[in-house]
Each structure stands twice: as structure tokens, then as C-alpha cells.
mmCIF file of N, CA, C and O in Angstrom:
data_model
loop_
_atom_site.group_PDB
_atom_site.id
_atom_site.type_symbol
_atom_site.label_atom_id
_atom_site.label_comp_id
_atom_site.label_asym_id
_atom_site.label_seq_id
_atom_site.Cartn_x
_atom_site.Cartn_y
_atom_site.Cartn_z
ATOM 1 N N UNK A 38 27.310 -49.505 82.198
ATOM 2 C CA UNK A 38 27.661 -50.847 82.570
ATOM 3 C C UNK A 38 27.458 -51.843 81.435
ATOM 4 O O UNK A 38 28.421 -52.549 81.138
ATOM 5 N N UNK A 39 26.239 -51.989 80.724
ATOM 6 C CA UNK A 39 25.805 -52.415 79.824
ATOM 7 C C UNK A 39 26.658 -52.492 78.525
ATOM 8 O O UNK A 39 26.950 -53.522 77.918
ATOM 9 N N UNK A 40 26.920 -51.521 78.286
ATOM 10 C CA UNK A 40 27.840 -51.345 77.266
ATOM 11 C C UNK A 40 28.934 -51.273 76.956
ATOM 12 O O UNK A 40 29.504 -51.304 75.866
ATOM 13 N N UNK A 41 29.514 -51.088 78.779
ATOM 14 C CA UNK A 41 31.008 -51.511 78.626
ATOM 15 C C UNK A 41 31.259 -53.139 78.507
ATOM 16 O O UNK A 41 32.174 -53.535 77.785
ATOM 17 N N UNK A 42 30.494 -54.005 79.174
ATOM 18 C CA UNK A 42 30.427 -55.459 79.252
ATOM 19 C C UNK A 42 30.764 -55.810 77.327
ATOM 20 O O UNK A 42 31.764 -56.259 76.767
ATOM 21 N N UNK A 43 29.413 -55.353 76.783
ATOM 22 C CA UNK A 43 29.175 -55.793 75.485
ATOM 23 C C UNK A 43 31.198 -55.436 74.552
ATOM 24 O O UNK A 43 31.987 -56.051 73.834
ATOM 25 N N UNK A 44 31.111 -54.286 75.140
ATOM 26 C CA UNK A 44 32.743 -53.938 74.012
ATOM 27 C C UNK A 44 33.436 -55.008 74.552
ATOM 28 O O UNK A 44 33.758 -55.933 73.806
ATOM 29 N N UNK A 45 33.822 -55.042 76.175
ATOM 30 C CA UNK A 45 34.438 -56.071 76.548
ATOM 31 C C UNK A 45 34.338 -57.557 75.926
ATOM 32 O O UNK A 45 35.281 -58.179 75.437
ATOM 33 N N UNK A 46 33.246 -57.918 76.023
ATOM 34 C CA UNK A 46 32.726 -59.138 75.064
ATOM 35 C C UNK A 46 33.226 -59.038 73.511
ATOM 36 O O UNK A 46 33.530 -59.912 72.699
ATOM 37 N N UNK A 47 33.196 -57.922 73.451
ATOM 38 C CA UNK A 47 33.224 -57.968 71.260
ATOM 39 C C UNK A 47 35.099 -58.376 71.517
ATOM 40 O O UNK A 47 35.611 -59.285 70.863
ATOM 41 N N UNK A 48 35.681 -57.789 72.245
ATOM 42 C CA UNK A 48 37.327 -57.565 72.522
ATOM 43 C C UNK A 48 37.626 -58.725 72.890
ATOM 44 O O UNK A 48 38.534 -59.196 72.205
ATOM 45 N N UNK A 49 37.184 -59.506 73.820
ATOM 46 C CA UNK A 49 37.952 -60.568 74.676
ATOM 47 C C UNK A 49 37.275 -62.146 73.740
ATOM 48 O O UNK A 49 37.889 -63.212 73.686
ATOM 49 N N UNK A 50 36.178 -61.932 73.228
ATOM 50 C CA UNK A 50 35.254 -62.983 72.721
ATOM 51 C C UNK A 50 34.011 -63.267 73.734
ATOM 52 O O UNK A 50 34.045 -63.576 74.925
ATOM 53 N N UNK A 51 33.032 -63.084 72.969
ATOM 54 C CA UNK A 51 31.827 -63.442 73.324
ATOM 55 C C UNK A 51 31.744 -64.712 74.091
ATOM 56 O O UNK A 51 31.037 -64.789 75.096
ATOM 57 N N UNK A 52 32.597 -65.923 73.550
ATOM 58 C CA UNK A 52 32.377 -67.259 74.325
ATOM 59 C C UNK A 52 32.841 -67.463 75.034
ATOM 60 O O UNK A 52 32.854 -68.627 75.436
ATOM 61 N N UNK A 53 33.813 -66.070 75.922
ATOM 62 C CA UNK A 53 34.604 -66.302 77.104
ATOM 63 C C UNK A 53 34.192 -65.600 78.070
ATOM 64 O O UNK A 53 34.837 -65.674 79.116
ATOM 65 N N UNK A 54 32.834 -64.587 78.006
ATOM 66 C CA UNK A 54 32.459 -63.799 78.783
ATOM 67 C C UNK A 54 30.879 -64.001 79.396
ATOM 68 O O UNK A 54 29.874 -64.127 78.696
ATOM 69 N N UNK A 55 30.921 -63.999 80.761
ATOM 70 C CA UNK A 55 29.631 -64.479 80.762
ATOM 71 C C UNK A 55 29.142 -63.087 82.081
ATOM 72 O O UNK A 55 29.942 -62.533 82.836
ATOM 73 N N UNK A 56 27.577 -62.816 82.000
ATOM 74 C CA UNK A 56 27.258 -62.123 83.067
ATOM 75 C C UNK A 56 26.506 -62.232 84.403
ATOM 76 O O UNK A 56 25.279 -62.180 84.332
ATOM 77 N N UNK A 57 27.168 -62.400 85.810
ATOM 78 C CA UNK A 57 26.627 -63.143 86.931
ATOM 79 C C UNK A 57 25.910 -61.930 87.525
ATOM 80 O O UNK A 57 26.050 -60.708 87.471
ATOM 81 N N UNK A 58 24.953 -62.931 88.205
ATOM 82 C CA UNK A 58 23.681 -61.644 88.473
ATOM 83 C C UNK A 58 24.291 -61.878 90.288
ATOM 84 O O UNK A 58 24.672 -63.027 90.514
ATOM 85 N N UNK A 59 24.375 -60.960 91.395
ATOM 86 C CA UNK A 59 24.144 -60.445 92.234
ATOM 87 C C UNK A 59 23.454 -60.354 93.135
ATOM 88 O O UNK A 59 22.679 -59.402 93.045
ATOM 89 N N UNK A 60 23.328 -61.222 94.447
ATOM 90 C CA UNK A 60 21.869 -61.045 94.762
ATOM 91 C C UNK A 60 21.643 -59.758 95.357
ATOM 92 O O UNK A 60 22.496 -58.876 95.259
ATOM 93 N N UNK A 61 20.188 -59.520 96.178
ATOM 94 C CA UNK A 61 19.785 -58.275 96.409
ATOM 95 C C UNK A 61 19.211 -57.079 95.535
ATOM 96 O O UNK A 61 18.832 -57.413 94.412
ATOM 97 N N UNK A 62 19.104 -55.916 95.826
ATOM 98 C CA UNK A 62 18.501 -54.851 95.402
ATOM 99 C C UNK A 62 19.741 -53.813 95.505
ATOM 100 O O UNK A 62 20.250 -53.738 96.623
ATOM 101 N N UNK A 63 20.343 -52.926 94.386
ATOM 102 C CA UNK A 63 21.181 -51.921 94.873
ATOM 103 C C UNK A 63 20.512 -51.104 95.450
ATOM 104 O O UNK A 63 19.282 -51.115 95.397
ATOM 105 N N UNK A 64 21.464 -49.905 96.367
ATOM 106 C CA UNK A 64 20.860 -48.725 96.789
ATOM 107 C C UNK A 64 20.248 -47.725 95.871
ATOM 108 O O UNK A 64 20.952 -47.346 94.935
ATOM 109 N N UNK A 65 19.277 -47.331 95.968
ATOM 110 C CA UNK A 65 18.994 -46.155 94.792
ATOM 111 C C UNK A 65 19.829 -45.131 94.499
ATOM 112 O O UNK A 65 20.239 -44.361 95.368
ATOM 113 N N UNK A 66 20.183 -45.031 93.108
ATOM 114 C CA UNK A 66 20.761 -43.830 93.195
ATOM 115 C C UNK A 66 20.869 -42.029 93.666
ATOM 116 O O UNK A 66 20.162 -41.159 93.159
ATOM 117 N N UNK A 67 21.821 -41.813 94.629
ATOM 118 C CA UNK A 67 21.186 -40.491 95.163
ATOM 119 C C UNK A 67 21.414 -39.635 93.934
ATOM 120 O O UNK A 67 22.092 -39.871 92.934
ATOM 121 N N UNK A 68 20.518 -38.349 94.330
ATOM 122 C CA UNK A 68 20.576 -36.902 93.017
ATOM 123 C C UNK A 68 22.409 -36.217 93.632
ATOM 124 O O UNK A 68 23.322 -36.725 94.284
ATOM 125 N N UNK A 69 22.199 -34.901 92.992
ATOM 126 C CA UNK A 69 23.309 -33.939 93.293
ATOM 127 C C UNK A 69 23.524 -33.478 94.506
ATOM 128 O O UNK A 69 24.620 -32.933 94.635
ATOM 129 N N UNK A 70 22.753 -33.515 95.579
ATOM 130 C CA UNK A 70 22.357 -33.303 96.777
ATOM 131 C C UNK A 70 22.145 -33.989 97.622
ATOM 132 O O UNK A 70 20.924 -34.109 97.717
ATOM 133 N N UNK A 71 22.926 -34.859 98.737
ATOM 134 C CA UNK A 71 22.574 -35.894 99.221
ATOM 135 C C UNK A 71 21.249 -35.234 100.535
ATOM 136 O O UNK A 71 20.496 -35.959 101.185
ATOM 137 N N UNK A 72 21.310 -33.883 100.595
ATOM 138 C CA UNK A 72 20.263 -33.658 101.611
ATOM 139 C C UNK A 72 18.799 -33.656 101.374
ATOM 140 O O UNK A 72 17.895 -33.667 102.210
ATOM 141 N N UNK A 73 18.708 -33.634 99.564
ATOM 142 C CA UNK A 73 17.263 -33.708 99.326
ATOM 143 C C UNK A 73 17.150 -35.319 99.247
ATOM 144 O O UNK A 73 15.991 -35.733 99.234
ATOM 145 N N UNK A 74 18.002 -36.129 99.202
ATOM 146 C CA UNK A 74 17.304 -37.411 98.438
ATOM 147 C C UNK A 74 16.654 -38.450 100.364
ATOM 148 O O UNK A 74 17.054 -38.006 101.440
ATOM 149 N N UNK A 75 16.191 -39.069 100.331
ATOM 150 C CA UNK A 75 15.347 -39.442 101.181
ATOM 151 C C UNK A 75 16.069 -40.404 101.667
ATOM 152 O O UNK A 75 16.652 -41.063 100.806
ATOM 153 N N UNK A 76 16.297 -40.832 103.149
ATOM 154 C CA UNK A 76 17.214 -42.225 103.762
ATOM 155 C C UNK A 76 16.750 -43.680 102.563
ATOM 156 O O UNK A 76 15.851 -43.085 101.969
ATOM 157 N N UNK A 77 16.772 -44.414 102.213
ATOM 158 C CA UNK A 77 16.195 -45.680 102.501
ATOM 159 C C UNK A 77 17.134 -46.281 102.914
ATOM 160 O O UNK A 77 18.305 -45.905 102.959
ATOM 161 N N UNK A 78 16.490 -47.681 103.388
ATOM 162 C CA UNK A 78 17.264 -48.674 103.880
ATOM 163 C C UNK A 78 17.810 -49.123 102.696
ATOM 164 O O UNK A 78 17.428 -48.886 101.550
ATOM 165 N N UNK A 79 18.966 -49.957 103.168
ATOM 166 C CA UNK A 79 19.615 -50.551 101.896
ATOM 167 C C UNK A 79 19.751 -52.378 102.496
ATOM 168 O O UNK A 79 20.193 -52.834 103.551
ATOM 169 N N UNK A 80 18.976 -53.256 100.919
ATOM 170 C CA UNK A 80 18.688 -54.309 101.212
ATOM 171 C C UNK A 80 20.151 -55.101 101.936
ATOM 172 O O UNK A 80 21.360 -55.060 101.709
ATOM 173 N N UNK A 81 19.517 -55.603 102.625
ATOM 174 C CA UNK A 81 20.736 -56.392 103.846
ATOM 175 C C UNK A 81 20.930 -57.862 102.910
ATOM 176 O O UNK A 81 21.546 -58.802 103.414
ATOM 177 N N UNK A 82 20.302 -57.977 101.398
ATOM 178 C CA UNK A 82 20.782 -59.476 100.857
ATOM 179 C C UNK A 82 21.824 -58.440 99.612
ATOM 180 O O UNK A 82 22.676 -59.180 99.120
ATOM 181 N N UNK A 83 21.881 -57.550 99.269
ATOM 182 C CA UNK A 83 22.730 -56.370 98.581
ATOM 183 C C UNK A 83 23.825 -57.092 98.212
ATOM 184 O O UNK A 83 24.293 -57.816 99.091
ATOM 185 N N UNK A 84 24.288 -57.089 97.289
ATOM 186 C CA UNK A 84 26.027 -57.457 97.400
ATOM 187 C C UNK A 84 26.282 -57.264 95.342
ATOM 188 O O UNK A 84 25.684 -57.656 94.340
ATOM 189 N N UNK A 85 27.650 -56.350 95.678
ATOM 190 C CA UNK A 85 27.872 -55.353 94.792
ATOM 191 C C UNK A 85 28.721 -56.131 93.766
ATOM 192 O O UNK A 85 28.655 -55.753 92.596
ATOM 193 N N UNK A 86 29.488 -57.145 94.068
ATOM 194 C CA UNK A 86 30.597 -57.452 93.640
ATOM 195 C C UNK A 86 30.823 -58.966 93.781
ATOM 196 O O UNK A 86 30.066 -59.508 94.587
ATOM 197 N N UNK A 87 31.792 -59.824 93.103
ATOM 198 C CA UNK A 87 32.233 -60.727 93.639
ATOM 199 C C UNK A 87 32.857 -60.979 95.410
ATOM 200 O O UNK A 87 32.674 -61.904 96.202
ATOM 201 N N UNK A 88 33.601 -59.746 95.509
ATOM 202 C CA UNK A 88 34.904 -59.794 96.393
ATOM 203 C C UNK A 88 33.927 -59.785 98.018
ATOM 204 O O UNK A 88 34.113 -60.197 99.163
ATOM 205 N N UNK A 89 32.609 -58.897 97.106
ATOM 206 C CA UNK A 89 31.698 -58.750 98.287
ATOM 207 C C UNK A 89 30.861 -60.012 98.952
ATOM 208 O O UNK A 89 30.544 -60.143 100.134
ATOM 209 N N UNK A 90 30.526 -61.132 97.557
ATOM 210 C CA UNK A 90 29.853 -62.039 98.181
ATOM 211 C C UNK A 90 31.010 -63.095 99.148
ATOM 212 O O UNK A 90 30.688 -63.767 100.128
ATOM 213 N N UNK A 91 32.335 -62.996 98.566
ATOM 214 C CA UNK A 91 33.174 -64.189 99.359
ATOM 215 C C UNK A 91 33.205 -63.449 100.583
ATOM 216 O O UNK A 91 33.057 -64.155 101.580
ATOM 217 N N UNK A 92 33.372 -62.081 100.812
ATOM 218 C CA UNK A 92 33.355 -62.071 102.317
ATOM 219 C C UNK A 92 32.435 -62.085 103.044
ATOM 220 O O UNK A 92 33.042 -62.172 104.112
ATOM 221 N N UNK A 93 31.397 -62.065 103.307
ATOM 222 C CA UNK A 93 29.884 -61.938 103.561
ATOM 223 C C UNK A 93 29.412 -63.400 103.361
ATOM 224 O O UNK A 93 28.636 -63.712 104.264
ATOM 225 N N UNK A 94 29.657 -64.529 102.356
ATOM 226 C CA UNK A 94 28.866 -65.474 101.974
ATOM 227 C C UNK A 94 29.505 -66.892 102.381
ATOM 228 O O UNK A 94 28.944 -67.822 102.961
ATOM 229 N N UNK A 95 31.000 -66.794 101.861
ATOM 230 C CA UNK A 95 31.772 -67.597 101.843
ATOM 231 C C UNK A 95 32.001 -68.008 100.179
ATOM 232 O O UNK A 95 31.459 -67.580 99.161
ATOM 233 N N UNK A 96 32.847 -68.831 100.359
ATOM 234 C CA UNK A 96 33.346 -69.515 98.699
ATOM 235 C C UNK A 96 32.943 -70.001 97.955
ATOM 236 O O UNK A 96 33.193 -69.942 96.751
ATOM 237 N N UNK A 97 31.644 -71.072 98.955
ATOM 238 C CA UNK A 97 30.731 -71.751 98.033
ATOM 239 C C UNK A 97 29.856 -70.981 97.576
ATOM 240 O O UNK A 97 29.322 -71.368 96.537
ATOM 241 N N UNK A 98 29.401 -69.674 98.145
ATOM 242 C CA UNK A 98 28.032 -68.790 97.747
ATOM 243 C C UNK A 98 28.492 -68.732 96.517
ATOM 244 O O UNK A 98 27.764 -69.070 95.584
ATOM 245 N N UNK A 99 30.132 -68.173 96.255
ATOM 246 C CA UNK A 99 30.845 -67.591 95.463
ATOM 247 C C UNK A 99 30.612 -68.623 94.178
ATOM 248 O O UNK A 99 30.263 -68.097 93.121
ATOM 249 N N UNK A 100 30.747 -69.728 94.207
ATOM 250 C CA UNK A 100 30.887 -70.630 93.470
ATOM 251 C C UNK A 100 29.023 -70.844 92.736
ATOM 252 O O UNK A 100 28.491 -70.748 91.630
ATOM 253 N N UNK A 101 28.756 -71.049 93.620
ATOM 254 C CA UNK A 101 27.140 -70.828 93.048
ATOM 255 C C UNK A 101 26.770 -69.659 92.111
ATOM 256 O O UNK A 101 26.099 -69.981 91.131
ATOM 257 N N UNK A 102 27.053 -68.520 92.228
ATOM 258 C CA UNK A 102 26.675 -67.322 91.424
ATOM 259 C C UNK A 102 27.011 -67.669 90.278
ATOM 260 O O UNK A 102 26.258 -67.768 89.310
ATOM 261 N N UNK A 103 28.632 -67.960 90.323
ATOM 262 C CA UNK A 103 29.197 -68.061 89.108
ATOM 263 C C UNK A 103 28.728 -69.313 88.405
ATOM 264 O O UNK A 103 28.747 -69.467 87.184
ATOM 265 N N UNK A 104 28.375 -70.049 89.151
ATOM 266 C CA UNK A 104 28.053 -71.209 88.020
ATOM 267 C C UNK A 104 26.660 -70.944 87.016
ATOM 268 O O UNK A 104 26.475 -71.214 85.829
ATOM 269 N N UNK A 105 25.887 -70.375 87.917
ATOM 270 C CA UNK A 105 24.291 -69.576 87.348
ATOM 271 C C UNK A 105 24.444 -68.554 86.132
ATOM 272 O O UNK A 105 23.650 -67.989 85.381
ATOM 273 N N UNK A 106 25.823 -68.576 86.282
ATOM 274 C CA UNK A 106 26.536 -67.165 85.313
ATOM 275 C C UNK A 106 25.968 -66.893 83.406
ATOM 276 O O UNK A 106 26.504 -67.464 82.457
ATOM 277 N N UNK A 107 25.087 -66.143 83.326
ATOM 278 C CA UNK A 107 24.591 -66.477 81.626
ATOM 279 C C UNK A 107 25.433 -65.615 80.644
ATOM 280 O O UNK A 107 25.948 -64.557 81.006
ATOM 281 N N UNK A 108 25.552 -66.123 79.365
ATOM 282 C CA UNK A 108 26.374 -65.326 78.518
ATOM 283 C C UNK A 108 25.899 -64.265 78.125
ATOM 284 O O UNK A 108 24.704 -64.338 77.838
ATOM 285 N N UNK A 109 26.507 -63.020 77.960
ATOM 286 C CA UNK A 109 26.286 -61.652 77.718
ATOM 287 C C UNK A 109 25.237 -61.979 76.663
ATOM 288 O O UNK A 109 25.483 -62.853 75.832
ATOM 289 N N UNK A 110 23.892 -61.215 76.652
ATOM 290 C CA UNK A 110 23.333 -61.390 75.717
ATOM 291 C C UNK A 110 24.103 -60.096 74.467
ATOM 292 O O UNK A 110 24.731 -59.088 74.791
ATOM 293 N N UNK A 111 23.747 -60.618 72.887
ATOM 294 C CA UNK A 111 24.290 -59.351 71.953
ATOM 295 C C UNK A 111 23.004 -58.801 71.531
ATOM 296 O O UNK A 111 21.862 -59.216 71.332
ATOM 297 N N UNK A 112 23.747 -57.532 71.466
ATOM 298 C CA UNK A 112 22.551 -56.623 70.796
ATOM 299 C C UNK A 112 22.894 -55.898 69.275
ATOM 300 O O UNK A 112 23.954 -56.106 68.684
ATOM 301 N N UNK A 113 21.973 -55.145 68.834
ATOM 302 C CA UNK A 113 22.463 -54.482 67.240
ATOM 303 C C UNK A 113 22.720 -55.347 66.582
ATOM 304 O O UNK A 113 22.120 -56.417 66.477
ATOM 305 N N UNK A 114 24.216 -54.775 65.732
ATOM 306 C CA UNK A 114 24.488 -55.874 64.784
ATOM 307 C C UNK A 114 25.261 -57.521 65.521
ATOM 308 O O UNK A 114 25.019 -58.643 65.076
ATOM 309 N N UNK A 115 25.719 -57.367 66.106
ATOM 310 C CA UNK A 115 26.158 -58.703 66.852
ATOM 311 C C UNK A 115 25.346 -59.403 67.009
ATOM 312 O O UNK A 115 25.759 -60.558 67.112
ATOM 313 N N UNK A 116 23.797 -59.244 67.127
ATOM 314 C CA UNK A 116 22.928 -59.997 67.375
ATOM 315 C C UNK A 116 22.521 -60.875 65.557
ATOM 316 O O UNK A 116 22.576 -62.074 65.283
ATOM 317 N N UNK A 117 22.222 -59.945 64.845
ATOM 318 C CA UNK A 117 22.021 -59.484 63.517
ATOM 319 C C UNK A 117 23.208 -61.049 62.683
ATOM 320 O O UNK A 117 22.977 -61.852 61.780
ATOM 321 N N UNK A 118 24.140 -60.871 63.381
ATOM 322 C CA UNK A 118 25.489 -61.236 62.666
ATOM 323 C C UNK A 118 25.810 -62.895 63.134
ATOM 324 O O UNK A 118 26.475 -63.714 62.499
ATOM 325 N N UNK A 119 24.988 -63.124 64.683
ATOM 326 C CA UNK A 119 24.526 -64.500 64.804
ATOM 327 C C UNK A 119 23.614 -65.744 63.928
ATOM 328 O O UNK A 119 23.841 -66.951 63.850
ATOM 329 N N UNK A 120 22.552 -64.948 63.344
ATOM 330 C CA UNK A 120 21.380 -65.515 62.652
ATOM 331 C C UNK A 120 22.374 -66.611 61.385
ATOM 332 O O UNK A 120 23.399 -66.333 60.762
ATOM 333 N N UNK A 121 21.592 -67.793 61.389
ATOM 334 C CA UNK A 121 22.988 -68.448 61.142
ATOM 335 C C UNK A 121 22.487 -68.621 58.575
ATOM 336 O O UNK A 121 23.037 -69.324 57.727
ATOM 337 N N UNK A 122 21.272 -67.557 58.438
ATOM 338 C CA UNK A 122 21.642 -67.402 57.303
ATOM 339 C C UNK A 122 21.999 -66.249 56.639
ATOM 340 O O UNK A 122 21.732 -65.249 57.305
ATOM 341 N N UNK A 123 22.482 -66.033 55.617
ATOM 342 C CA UNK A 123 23.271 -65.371 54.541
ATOM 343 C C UNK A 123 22.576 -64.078 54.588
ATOM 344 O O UNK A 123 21.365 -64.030 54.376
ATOM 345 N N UNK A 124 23.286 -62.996 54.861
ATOM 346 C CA UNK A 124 22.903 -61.639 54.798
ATOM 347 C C UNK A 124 22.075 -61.578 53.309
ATOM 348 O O UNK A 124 20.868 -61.342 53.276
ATOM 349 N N UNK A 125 22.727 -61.775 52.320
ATOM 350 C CA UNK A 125 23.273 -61.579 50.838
ATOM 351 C C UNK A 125 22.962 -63.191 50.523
ATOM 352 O O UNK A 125 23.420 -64.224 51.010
ATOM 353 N N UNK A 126 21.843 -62.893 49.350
ATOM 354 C CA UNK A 126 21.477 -63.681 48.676
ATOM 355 C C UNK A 126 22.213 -64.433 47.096
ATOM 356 O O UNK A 126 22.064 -64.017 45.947
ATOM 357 N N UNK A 127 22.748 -65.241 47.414
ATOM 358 C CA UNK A 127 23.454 -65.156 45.930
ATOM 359 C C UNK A 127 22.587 -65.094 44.520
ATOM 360 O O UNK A 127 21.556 -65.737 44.324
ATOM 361 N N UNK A 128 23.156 -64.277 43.670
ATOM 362 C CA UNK A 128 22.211 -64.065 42.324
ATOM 363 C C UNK A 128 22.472 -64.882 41.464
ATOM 364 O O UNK A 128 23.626 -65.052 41.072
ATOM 365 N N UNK A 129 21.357 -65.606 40.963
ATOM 366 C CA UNK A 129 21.213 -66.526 40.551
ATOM 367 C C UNK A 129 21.538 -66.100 38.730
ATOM 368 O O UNK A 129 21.142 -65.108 38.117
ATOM 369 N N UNK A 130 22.378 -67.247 38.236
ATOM 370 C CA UNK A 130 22.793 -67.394 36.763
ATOM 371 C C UNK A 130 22.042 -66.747 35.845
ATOM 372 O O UNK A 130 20.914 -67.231 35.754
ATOM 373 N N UNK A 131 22.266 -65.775 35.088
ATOM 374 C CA UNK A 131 21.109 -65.886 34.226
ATOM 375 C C UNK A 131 21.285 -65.985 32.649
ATOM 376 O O UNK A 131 20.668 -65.306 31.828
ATOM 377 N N UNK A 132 22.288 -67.000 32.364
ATOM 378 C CA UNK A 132 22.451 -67.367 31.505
ATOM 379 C C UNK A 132 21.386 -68.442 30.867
ATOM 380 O O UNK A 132 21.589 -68.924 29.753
#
């Protein structure tokens, strides 16, 4: 997930992409076997998606998330490539 966001971001531009958080807890992920992994409940504030909070919340919920919405943070060199001085030091005259 993580890392598809970030390519998405490097592709579309960083200052057009932002990441909205979801409320709730997801379900845990089950193993290979859904008969060994254990019931839990799954949180009833949960919501997976946009499409999920407008139906469940309404428009304004919808509108709230997104406004809370923070910009993808960068990592590696993108982060590296923000710092706003000079990789490369210029060498000084030595005449």
C-alpha cells in the first residue's frame, strides 16, 4: 500500500497527492486457513474506503476526512532531495 501511494505520488506529483486516514480498526489479517485463524469482531467504526464512509456516514463525514487529509510523507531519496541545501559543494577557486 505504502509504496504504491509513494510511486503514485513520484508519477502524478507529490503536491497533488495527499493521504486520508480512515476511521476505525481494520479486520486482522486472516492466515492460509480461515479455520485456524480465530473469529474476532470487526470494529463497527471500520470503514475501508471513501465509497464506504459516504454510505454509512453521509457526505459531510466524507468531506471531513478529506479535509484532515495529510500529504504523503517521502521517504529515501525523495526525502533526501527536499532538504533545501546543495548536495555538492561548489569547489572553491584556487587560483
Amino acid at each position: 500500500g505504502r509504496a504504491l501511494a509513494e510511486e503514485l505520488a513520484r508519477r502524478l506529483g507529490w503536491e497533488r497527492c495527499f493521504f486520508v486516514r480512515w476511521p476505525g480498526q481494520p479486520p486482522p489479517r486472516r492466515g492460509s486457513s480461515e479455520e485456524e485463524a480465530p473469529q474476532v469482531p470487526v470494529d463497527p467504526a471500520y470503514r475501508k474506503d471513501a465509497n464506504d464512509v459516504l454510505q454509512k456516514d453521509g457526505a459531510k463525514a466524507l468531506k471531513r476526512f478529506i479535509s484532515q487529509a495529510e500529504p504523503i510523507p517521502r521517504t529515501g531519496l525523495s526525502a533526501i532531495l527536499l532538504k533545501k541545501r546543495p548536495v555538492f559543494r561548489p569547489v572553491p577557486d584556487l587560483e
